Short mmCIF file of C-alpha atoms in Angstrom, two decimals:
data_model
loop_
_atom_site.label_atom_id
_atom_site.label_comp_id
_atom_site.label_asym_id
_atom_site.label_seq_id
_atom_site.Cartn_x
_atom_site.Cartn_y
_atom_site.Cartn_z
CA MET A 1 0.00 0.00 0.00
CA GLU A 2 2.84 2.44 0.81
CA ASN A 3 4.44 1.80 -2.58
CA LEU A 4 1.11 2.46 -4.29
CA LYS A 5 0.79 5.76 -2.43
CA LEU A 6 4.24 6.85 -3.59
CA GLU A 7 3.40 5.76 -7.13
CA LEU A 8 0.16 7.77 -7.07
CA LYS A 9 1.92 10.91 -5.85
CA ALA A 10 4.49 10.63 -8.65
CA LYS A 11 1.78 10.06 -11.26
CA ILE A 12 -0.30 12.99 -10.03
CA ILE A 13 2.71 15.31 -10.16
CA GLU A 14 3.62 14.17 -13.66
CA ASN A 15 0.17 13.91 -15.23
CA LEU A 16 -1.08 17.18 -13.80
CA ASN A 17 2.17 19.11 -14.40
CA LEU A 18 2.42 20.19 -10.77
CA GLU A 19 5.45 22.44 -10.93
CA ASP A 20 7.66 22.78 -7.86
CA VAL A 21 5.85 19.92 -6.07
CA GLU A 22 7.83 16.86 -4.93
CA VAL A 23 6.51 13.48 -3.82
CA GLY A 24 7.60 14.32 -0.28
CA ASP A 25 5.50 17.50 -0.30
CA ILE A 26 2.22 15.57 -0.47
CA ALA A 27 1.08 14.00 2.80
CA ASN A 28 -1.08 10.89 2.56
CA ASP A 29 -4.00 12.63 4.20
CA ASP A 30 -3.67 16.01 2.41
CA ALA A 31 -6.81 17.13 0.60
CA LEU A 32 -6.20 16.79 -3.15
CA PHE A 33 -8.84 19.38 -4.08
CA GLY A 34 -9.70 22.75 -2.58
CA ASP A 35 -7.34 24.06 0.08
CA GLY A 36 -4.93 21.12 -0.09
CA LEU A 37 -3.15 20.46 -3.37
CA GLY A 38 -5.55 22.82 -5.16
CA LEU A 39 -6.65 20.47 -7.93
CA ASP A 40 -9.71 21.43 -10.01
CA SER A 41 -12.40 19.79 -12.15
CA ILE A 42 -10.11 19.31 -15.17
CA ASP A 43 -7.65 17.50 -12.89
CA ALA A 44 -10.54 15.28 -11.71
CA LEU A 45 -11.09 14.20 -15.32
CA GLU A 46 -7.36 13.48 -15.67
CA LEU A 47 -7.50 11.32 -12.50
CA ILE A 48 -10.56 9.39 -13.74
CA VAL A 49 -8.70 8.58 -16.99
CA MET A 50 -5.61 7.58 -14.97
CA LEU A 51 -7.69 5.15 -12.87
CA ASP A 52 -9.05 3.54 -16.03
CA LYS A 53 -5.80 3.45 -18.01
CA ASP A 54 -3.32 2.45 -15.29
CA TYR A 55 -5.49 0.40 -12.89
CA GLY A 56 -8.38 -0.80 -15.05
CA ILE A 57 -10.97 0.89 -12.84
CA LYS A 58 -13.93 2.53 -14.53
CA LEU A 59 -15.66 5.06 -12.34
CA SER A 60 -19.28 4.53 -13.26
CA ASP A 61 -20.84 6.75 -10.60
CA PRO A 62 -19.36 10.27 -10.65
CA LYS A 63 -20.78 10.88 -7.16
CA GLN A 64 -18.22 8.41 -5.81
CA GLY A 65 -15.41 10.68 -7.02
CA LYS A 66 -15.66 13.09 -4.13
CA SER A 67 -14.80 10.47 -1.51
CA ILE A 68 -12.34 8.50 -3.69
CA PHE A 69 -10.28 11.57 -4.63
CA GLU A 70 -10.32 13.07 -1.15
CA SER A 71 -6.69 12.18 -0.43
CA ILE A 72 -3.88 9.83 -1.41
CA ASP A 73 -5.06 7.52 1.43
CA SER A 74 -8.59 7.25 0.06
CA LEU A 75 -7.43 6.90 -3.54
CA ALA A 76 -4.94 4.13 -2.68
CA ALA A 77 -7.55 2.28 -0.63
CA TYR A 78 -10.08 2.43 -3.47
CA ILE A 79 -7.54 1.19 -6.03
CA THR A 80 -6.46 -1.68 -3.77
CA GLU A 81 -10.08 -2.82 -3.40
CA ASN A 82 -11.04 -2.47 -7.07
CA LYS A 83 -7.86 -2.99 -9.06
CA ALA A 84 -8.38 -5.08 -12.19
CA LYS A 85 -4.96 -4.79 -13.85
CA MET B 1 -10.19 57.19 -45.45
CA MET B 2 -8.81 55.16 -42.54
CA LYS B 3 -8.62 56.70 -39.08
CA ASP B 4 -5.15 57.28 -37.60
CA CYS B 5 -4.03 54.20 -35.66
CA TYR B 6 -1.11 54.40 -33.26
CA ILE B 7 1.09 51.63 -31.91
CA ASN B 8 1.06 52.56 -28.23
CA GLY B 9 2.64 49.48 -26.69
CA ILE B 10 4.77 46.58 -27.87
CA GLY B 11 5.80 43.26 -26.31
CA CYS B 12 8.12 40.60 -27.66
CA VAL B 13 9.26 37.11 -26.71
CA SER B 14 11.71 35.63 -29.19
CA ALA B 15 14.94 33.73 -29.65
CA GLN B 16 16.67 36.90 -28.46
CA GLU B 17 16.53 38.22 -24.90
CA THR B 18 13.86 40.69 -25.99
CA THR B 19 12.09 40.75 -22.62
CA VAL B 20 15.18 41.83 -20.68
CA ASP B 21 17.40 43.61 -23.20
CA ASN B 22 15.81 46.47 -25.10
CA ASP B 23 18.78 47.14 -27.39
CA ILE B 24 18.60 45.29 -30.72
CA GLU B 25 22.27 46.15 -31.27
CA ASN B 26 23.15 43.53 -28.62
CA TYR B 27 21.32 40.67 -30.35
CA GLN B 28 23.41 37.99 -32.03
CA PHE B 29 22.39 36.27 -35.26
CA LEU B 30 21.11 32.72 -34.85
CA THR B 31 23.56 30.01 -35.84
CA GLU B 32 21.52 26.86 -35.27
CA ARG B 33 18.98 25.41 -37.68
CA ILE B 34 16.33 25.32 -34.93
CA THR B 35 16.39 27.76 -32.03
CA HIS B 36 13.90 27.84 -29.18
CA ALA B 37 12.75 31.13 -27.74
CA HIS B 38 14.60 32.68 -24.86
CA ARG B 39 12.36 31.89 -21.87
CA PRO B 40 11.44 34.88 -19.74
CA ASN B 41 10.62 34.34 -16.07
CA TYR B 42 7.03 33.33 -16.75
CA ARG B 43 6.12 33.44 -13.05
CA GLU B 44 6.50 37.21 -13.08
CA PHE B 45 3.58 37.38 -15.51
CA ILE B 46 1.37 34.33 -14.97
CA LYS B 47 -0.34 32.93 -11.87
CA PRO B 48 1.17 29.59 -10.73
CA THR B 49 -2.26 27.94 -10.86
CA MET B 50 -2.61 28.83 -14.56
CA ILE B 51 0.96 28.27 -15.69
CA ARG B 52 1.05 24.48 -15.25
CA ARG B 53 -1.33 23.80 -18.13
CA MET B 54 0.19 26.33 -20.53
CA SER B 55 2.47 25.29 -23.36
CA THR B 56 5.33 27.50 -24.58
CA GLY B 57 3.20 29.33 -27.15
CA VAL B 58 0.53 30.25 -24.62
CA LYS B 59 3.11 31.45 -22.12
CA MET B 60 4.97 33.48 -24.77
CA GLY B 61 1.69 35.04 -25.93
CA VAL B 62 0.56 35.95 -22.42
CA VAL B 63 3.94 37.55 -21.64
CA ALA B 64 4.11 39.52 -24.92
CA ALA B 65 0.53 40.72 -24.44
CA SER B 66 1.26 41.75 -20.81
CA LEU B 67 4.32 43.74 -21.89
CA ALA B 68 2.41 45.55 -24.64
CA LEU B 69 -0.49 46.42 -22.32
CA LYS B 70 1.89 47.64 -19.63
CA GLU B 71 3.68 49.95 -22.07
CA ALA B 72 0.39 51.34 -23.32
CA ASN B 73 -0.73 51.78 -19.70
CA LEU B 74 -3.87 49.83 -20.52
CA GLU B 75 -5.59 47.31 -18.23
CA THR B 76 -8.34 45.97 -20.46
CA PRO B 77 -8.39 46.31 -24.26
CA ASP B 78 -11.58 46.66 -26.33
CA ALA B 79 -10.59 43.57 -28.32
CA ILE B 80 -7.98 40.82 -28.38
CA ILE B 81 -6.94 39.61 -31.83
CA SER B 82 -4.33 36.92 -32.36
CA GLY B 83 -2.65 35.50 -35.42
CA THR B 84 -0.99 32.09 -35.50
CA GLY B 85 0.11 29.82 -38.30
CA LEU B 86 0.13 26.56 -36.41
CA GLY B 87 -1.51 27.41 -33.08
CA CYS B 88 -0.59 25.37 -30.05
CA SER B 89 1.30 22.68 -31.92
CA ILE B 90 2.99 21.21 -28.83
CA ASP B 91 -0.35 20.22 -27.28
CA SER B 92 -1.73 19.25 -30.70
CA ASP B 93 1.24 16.90 -31.11
CA LYS B 94 0.67 15.54 -27.60
CA PHE B 95 -3.06 14.97 -28.07
CA LEU B 96 -2.72 13.31 -31.48
CA LYS B 97 0.09 11.08 -30.17
CA LYS B 98 -2.14 9.97 -27.29
CA ILE B 99 -4.91 9.08 -29.75
CA VAL B 100 -2.51 6.83 -31.65
CA ASP B 101 -0.61 5.40 -28.64
CA ASN B 102 -3.78 4.61 -26.65
CA ASN B 103 -5.77 3.32 -29.60
CA GLU B 104 -8.25 6.21 -29.35
CA GLU B 105 -8.96 5.49 -25.67
CA PHE B 106 -7.99 7.20 -22.40
CA LEU B 107 -7.92 10.69 -23.88
CA THR B 108 -7.41 13.33 -21.23
CA PRO B 109 -8.86 16.83 -21.46
CA THR B 110 -5.85 19.09 -20.81
CA ALA B 111 -3.92 18.61 -24.05
CA PHE B 112 -7.17 18.80 -26.04
CA ILE B 113 -8.30 22.04 -24.39
CA GLN B 114 -4.88 23.61 -24.89
CA SER B 115 -4.39 22.39 -28.44
CA THR B 116 -6.82 24.71 -30.19
CA HIS B 117 -5.48 27.67 -32.15
CA ASN B 118 -7.40 30.22 -30.09
CA THR B 119 -5.94 29.08 -26.76
CA VAL B 120 -3.48 32.00 -26.66
CA GLY B 121 -6.15 34.66 -27.15
CA ALA B 122 -8.37 32.87 -24.66
CA GLN B 123 -5.69 32.66 -21.98
CA VAL B 124 -4.77 36.33 -22.45
CA ALA B 125 -8.46 37.19 -21.98
CA LEU B 126 -8.81 34.88 -18.94
CA GLY B 127 -5.78 36.46 -17.30
CA LEU B 128 -7.21 39.95 -17.85
CA GLY B 129 -10.82 39.02 -17.13
CA CYS B 130 -11.62 40.54 -20.52
CA ASN B 131 -14.92 39.52 -22.15
CA ALA B 132 -14.47 41.69 -25.24
CA TYR B 133 -14.24 40.63 -28.91
CA ASN B 134 -11.69 37.84 -29.16
CA VAL B 135 -10.71 36.39 -32.53
CA THR B 136 -7.79 34.30 -33.81
CA TYR B 137 -6.67 34.31 -37.43
CA VAL B 138 -4.95 31.24 -38.85
CA HIS B 139 -3.48 31.89 -42.26
CA ASN B 140 0.08 30.66 -42.57
CA ALA B 141 2.49 33.60 -43.07
CA LEU B 142 -0.41 36.06 -43.25
CA SER B 143 -1.80 35.20 -39.81
CA PHE B 144 -0.26 38.20 -38.06
CA GLU B 145 -1.20 40.57 -40.89
CA SER B 146 -4.79 39.27 -40.85
CA ALA B 147 -4.99 40.06 -37.12
CA MET B 148 -3.54 43.51 -37.82
CA ILE B 149 -6.11 44.27 -40.54
CA ASP B 150 -8.93 43.32 -38.17
CA ALA B 151 -7.43 45.51 -35.43
CA GLN B 152 -7.27 48.47 -37.81
CA LEU B 153 -10.86 47.90 -38.98
CA LEU B 154 -12.11 47.70 -35.38
CA LEU B 155 -10.51 51.04 -34.57
CA ASN B 156 -12.23 52.50 -37.59
CA GLU B 157 -15.52 51.16 -36.30
CA GLY B 158 -15.08 53.12 -33.10
CA GLU B 159 -13.06 50.98 -30.66
CA SER B 160 -10.31 52.87 -28.83
CA ASN B 161 -7.67 50.27 -27.95
CA VAL B 162 -7.13 46.89 -29.52
CA LEU B 163 -4.55 44.30 -28.47
CA PHE B 164 -3.30 42.32 -31.44
CA GLY B 165 -0.33 40.08 -32.12
CA GLY B 166 1.16 36.89 -33.41
CA VAL B 167 2.43 33.69 -31.87
CA ASP B 168 3.93 30.42 -33.04
CA GLU B 169 5.75 27.70 -31.11
CA LEU B 170 8.06 24.85 -32.06
CA GLY B 171 6.31 21.52 -31.55
CA ALA B 172 8.82 18.67 -31.78
CA TYR B 173 6.84 16.42 -34.10
CA THR B 174 5.49 19.21 -36.31
CA THR B 175 9.01 20.62 -36.64
CA SER B 176 10.34 17.19 -37.60
CA LEU B 177 7.81 17.13 -40.45
CA PHE B 178 9.04 20.52 -41.73
CA ASP B 179 12.56 19.10 -41.51
CA LEU B 180 11.51 16.06 -43.49
CA ILE B 181 10.10 18.13 -46.36
CA GLY B 182 13.20 20.33 -46.51
CA HIS B 183 11.80 23.58 -45.15
CA ILE B 184 14.57 23.71 -42.51
CA LYS B 185 18.23 24.07 -43.43
CA LYS B 186 20.18 20.83 -43.21
CA GLU B 187 23.49 22.20 -41.96
CA GLU B 188 23.85 22.00 -38.16
CA VAL B 189 25.59 25.35 -37.81
CA ILE B 190 25.00 28.45 -39.94
CA GLU B 191 28.34 30.02 -39.11
CA ASN B 192 28.27 33.31 -40.99
CA GLY B 193 24.58 34.02 -40.83
CA ILE B 194 21.77 33.49 -43.30
CA LEU B 195 23.00 36.02 -45.88
CA ASP B 196 26.03 33.85 -46.63
CA SER B 197 23.97 30.68 -46.79
CA LYS B 198 23.69 29.13 -50.22
CA THR B 199 21.32 26.33 -49.24
CA LYS B 200 17.60 25.67 -49.33
CA GLY B 201 15.37 26.06 -46.29
CA ALA B 202 15.28 28.52 -43.42
CA ILE B 203 16.41 28.50 -39.80
CA PHE B 204 13.36 27.83 -37.64
CA SER B 205 12.39 29.39 -34.37
CA GLU B 206 9.38 30.55 -32.37
CA GLY B 207 8.10 33.66 -30.66
CA SER B 208 5.27 36.00 -29.88
CA GLN B 209 4.84 39.72 -30.47
CA PHE B 210 1.82 41.69 -29.29
CA PHE B 211 0.90 45.34 -29.85
CA VAL B 212 -1.63 47.83 -28.56
CA LEU B 213 -3.25 49.78 -31.35
CA GLY B 214 -4.94 52.96 -30.15
CA ASP B 215 -6.93 55.77 -31.75
CA GLU B 216 -4.96 58.44 -29.90
CA ARG B 217 -1.30 59.29 -29.88
CA SER B 218 0.32 59.02 -26.45
CA ASP B 219 3.76 59.47 -24.90
CA SER B 220 4.35 55.76 -25.37
CA SER B 221 3.49 55.80 -29.11
CA TYR B 222 5.98 54.14 -31.42
CA ALA B 223 4.50 54.67 -34.85
CA LYS B 224 1.37 55.14 -36.90
CA LEU B 225 -0.03 52.10 -38.68
CA VAL B 226 -1.01 53.43 -42.10
CA ASP B 227 -2.03 50.43 -44.18
CA VAL B 228 -1.72 46.68 -44.66
CA ALA B 229 -2.27 44.67 -47.85
CA VAL B 230 -2.08 40.90 -48.28
CA HIS B 231 -1.85 38.62 -51.31
CA ASN B 232 -2.11 34.88 -50.90
CA VAL B 233 -0.84 34.37 -54.43
CA LEU B 234 1.30 36.93 -56.23
CA PRO B 235 3.35 36.02 -59.30
CA LYS B 236 6.96 37.20 -59.13
CA ASN B 237 6.57 39.55 -62.07
CA GLU B 238 3.63 41.32 -60.42
CA ILE B 239 5.17 42.03 -57.01
CA GLU B 240 6.70 45.38 -57.95
CA GLU B 241 3.49 46.53 -59.60
CA LYS B 242 1.39 45.62 -56.53
CA LEU B 243 3.91 47.30 -54.26
CA VAL B 244 3.82 50.55 -56.25
CA GLN B 245 0.02 50.33 -56.31
CA PHE B 246 -0.06 49.86 -52.53
CA LEU B 247 2.10 52.93 -52.00
CA SER B 248 0.09 54.93 -54.50
CA THR B 249 -3.12 54.15 -52.60
CA ASN B 250 -1.44 55.85 -49.67
CA ASN B 251 -0.26 58.81 -51.79
CA LEU B 252 3.35 57.68 -51.66
CA THR B 253 6.01 56.61 -54.13
CA ILE B 254 9.10 54.42 -53.65
CA GLY B 255 11.13 57.62 -53.11
CA ASP B 256 9.04 58.41 -50.01
CA ILE B 257 10.08 55.19 -48.28
CA ASP B 258 12.94 55.82 -45.85
CA ALA B 259 13.49 52.17 -44.95
CA VAL B 260 12.23 48.85 -46.23
CA VAL B 261 12.07 45.88 -43.85
CA LEU B 262 12.41 42.61 -45.76
CA GLY B 263 11.58 39.07 -44.67
CA THR B 264 14.83 37.66 -46.12
CA ASN B 265 15.36 34.27 -44.44
CA GLY B 266 18.41 32.78 -46.17
CA ASP B 267 16.48 30.29 -48.31
CA VAL B 268 18.34 30.27 -51.60
CA GLU B 269 15.20 29.05 -53.34
CA PHE B 270 12.99 32.00 -52.40
CA ASP B 271 15.17 34.94 -51.31
CA GLY B 272 15.47 35.96 -54.96
CA VAL B 273 12.05 37.54 -54.58
CA TYR B 274 13.60 40.05 -52.16
CA ALA B 275 16.90 40.33 -54.06
CA ASP B 276 15.07 41.44 -57.21
CA LEU B 277 13.47 44.33 -55.33
CA GLN B 278 16.71 45.17 -53.51
CA GLU B 279 18.53 45.53 -56.80
CA SER B 280 15.78 47.45 -58.59
CA VAL B 281 13.16 49.64 -56.92
CA PHE B 282 14.87 49.66 -53.50
CA GLU B 283 18.40 50.19 -54.77
CA ASN B 284 18.52 53.65 -53.19
CA THR B 285 16.46 52.80 -50.12
CA GLN B 286 17.79 51.79 -46.71
CA GLN B 287 17.25 48.02 -46.51
CA ILE B 288 16.68 46.11 -43.28
CA TYR B 289 16.29 42.42 -42.41
CA TYR B 290 15.52 40.63 -39.15
CA LYS B 291 15.01 36.88 -39.62
CA HIS B 292 18.70 36.26 -38.85
CA LEU B 293 17.74 37.38 -35.31
CA SER B 294 14.24 35.96 -35.04
CA GLY B 295 14.42 32.82 -37.16
CA GLU B 296 11.51 31.80 -39.39
CA TYR B 297 8.02 30.97 -38.13
CA ASN B 298 4.63 31.73 -39.58
CA THR B 299 4.27 34.92 -37.56
CA ALA B 300 7.94 36.00 -37.72
CA SER B 301 6.82 39.10 -39.64
CA ALA B 302 5.50 40.32 -36.27
CA PHE B 303 9.13 40.42 -35.09
CA GLY B 304 9.91 42.54 -38.17
CA PHE B 305 6.99 44.79 -37.27
CA TRP B 306 8.34 45.04 -33.70
CA THR B 307 11.79 46.10 -34.98
CA ALA B 308 10.19 48.66 -37.35
CA CYS B 309 8.26 50.17 -34.42
CA LYS B 310 11.48 50.53 -32.44
CA ILE B 311 13.34 52.03 -35.42
CA LEU B 312 10.61 54.64 -35.97
CA LYS B 313 10.56 55.58 -32.29
CA THR B 314 14.34 55.82 -31.86
CA GLN B 315 14.97 57.13 -35.40
CA SER B 316 17.99 54.88 -35.69
CA VAL B 317 18.70 51.59 -37.41
CA PRO B 318 20.81 49.07 -35.46
CA THR B 319 23.86 48.06 -37.49
CA ASN B 320 23.04 44.34 -37.21
CA LEU B 321 19.80 44.89 -39.16
CA LYS B 322 21.30 46.68 -42.15
CA LEU B 323 21.32 45.02 -45.54
CA ASN B 324 22.97 47.90 -47.41
CA THR B 325 24.85 51.12 -46.75
CA VAL B 326 22.11 53.57 -47.76
CA LYS B 327 21.25 55.84 -44.86
CA SER B 328 18.23 58.09 -44.42
CA SER B 329 18.64 61.37 -42.55
CA SER B 330 15.26 60.84 -40.89
CA ILE B 331 12.92 57.88 -40.92
CA ARG B 332 9.33 58.87 -41.65
CA ASN B 333 7.90 56.04 -43.73
CA VAL B 334 8.79 52.37 -43.27
CA LEU B 335 7.53 49.67 -45.58
CA LEU B 336 7.55 46.00 -44.54
CA TYR B 337 7.44 43.32 -47.18
CA ASN B 338 7.24 39.65 -46.29
CA GLN B 339 6.50 36.40 -48.08
CA TYR B 340 7.07 32.77 -47.21
CA ARG B 341 8.13 30.32 -49.89
CA SER B 342 6.83 32.70 -52.55
CA GLU B 343 3.32 32.68 -51.09
CA ASN B 344 1.40 34.84 -48.64
CA HIS B 345 2.88 38.22 -49.51
CA SER B 346 2.22 41.20 -47.26
CA PHE B 347 2.90 44.92 -47.46
CA THR B 348 2.68 46.93 -44.25
CA LEU B 349 3.17 50.67 -44.07
CA LEU B 350 4.20 52.45 -40.88
CA SER B 351 5.00 56.10 -40.39
CA SER B 352 6.54 58.14 -37.61
CA CYS B 353 4.19 59.94 -35.26
#
């Protein structure tokens, strides 16, 4: 699980072009949206595509997104439970 | 009769350090076949939250537009008009590659949103919170001139200040295609500059130049934009005739032109178009070139326009721009002539103000 969390941080930084942000700057329980990392709705779409492409998880109910993308902890837990690839 | 239009602010991002060094005399001619723009400190101009999704072209455009607005002491223009030959080719390359690599699946929104040609104009407007008229012209080497014509027409319709400019960026894949079809010089180093080059193709680069066109002269004014004419197709034997006609429309003759700014780019196949004029009608006119400093891109003529504005304001021609030894005692009328690969010819007339 810890490796997955590190992997997710690296992918988020790369896919979302987060300049001046290092893996070590993101705490596992930091909010990804809003006051935390400051991601927005376009980033949410990027993350949904990343879940599908890299982990084989299709997010069928958009309402789930809010809790899944809350933090690295919640995202890693969801991937671990639903990973198909 | 067109209303007087004044260039009240200029901004330039190019292969030279144009954002930090104002003196053209210090610029060195480009020696590489492909030269990327000198990157200004983008963070001084763009919010960190916006910058991460912007490609080079968007960033260059936003910076050039900011510089022009600042000089003109203008917060919000009445219109934003952009010209670009290839638009945001870096993100277009990226998006198209993803379509192929991922078998048309897993397409993400960022590259798509940023790949459209009007992204630069849109991001300039977003940064300013400007909801005014916003149009982008895409017409190869006439893209910048098309934007300029629209800006002039808008002023004549009653607008007071229009921001217009050109932008083009080097996308790796798109550039490789131009290389493949021989539009870029093959030699790795162009040691003595493009004038000495005897080979086909041009040296490629990228950049953005924006200008504020106003209906009133101000302390910051550089020049008066008198007229612009474009010809998509113009046979070689008709260029001189069209040029004389263009000047005549503006009650001028060749003898009234104090300096001519030519788009000479070192391509042995097409520079003859300029050479013919240099040796005939412009034999006794001060001749200037600029693509040895800017490189070639679809809106490189905007760099020429930028240099002409500076020449008219300072009333001096930097030595590294001179093509001949003719010298004018004062510079009142400047004519710009550009074409790319014998197509998309443009005549632009500026005068001192």
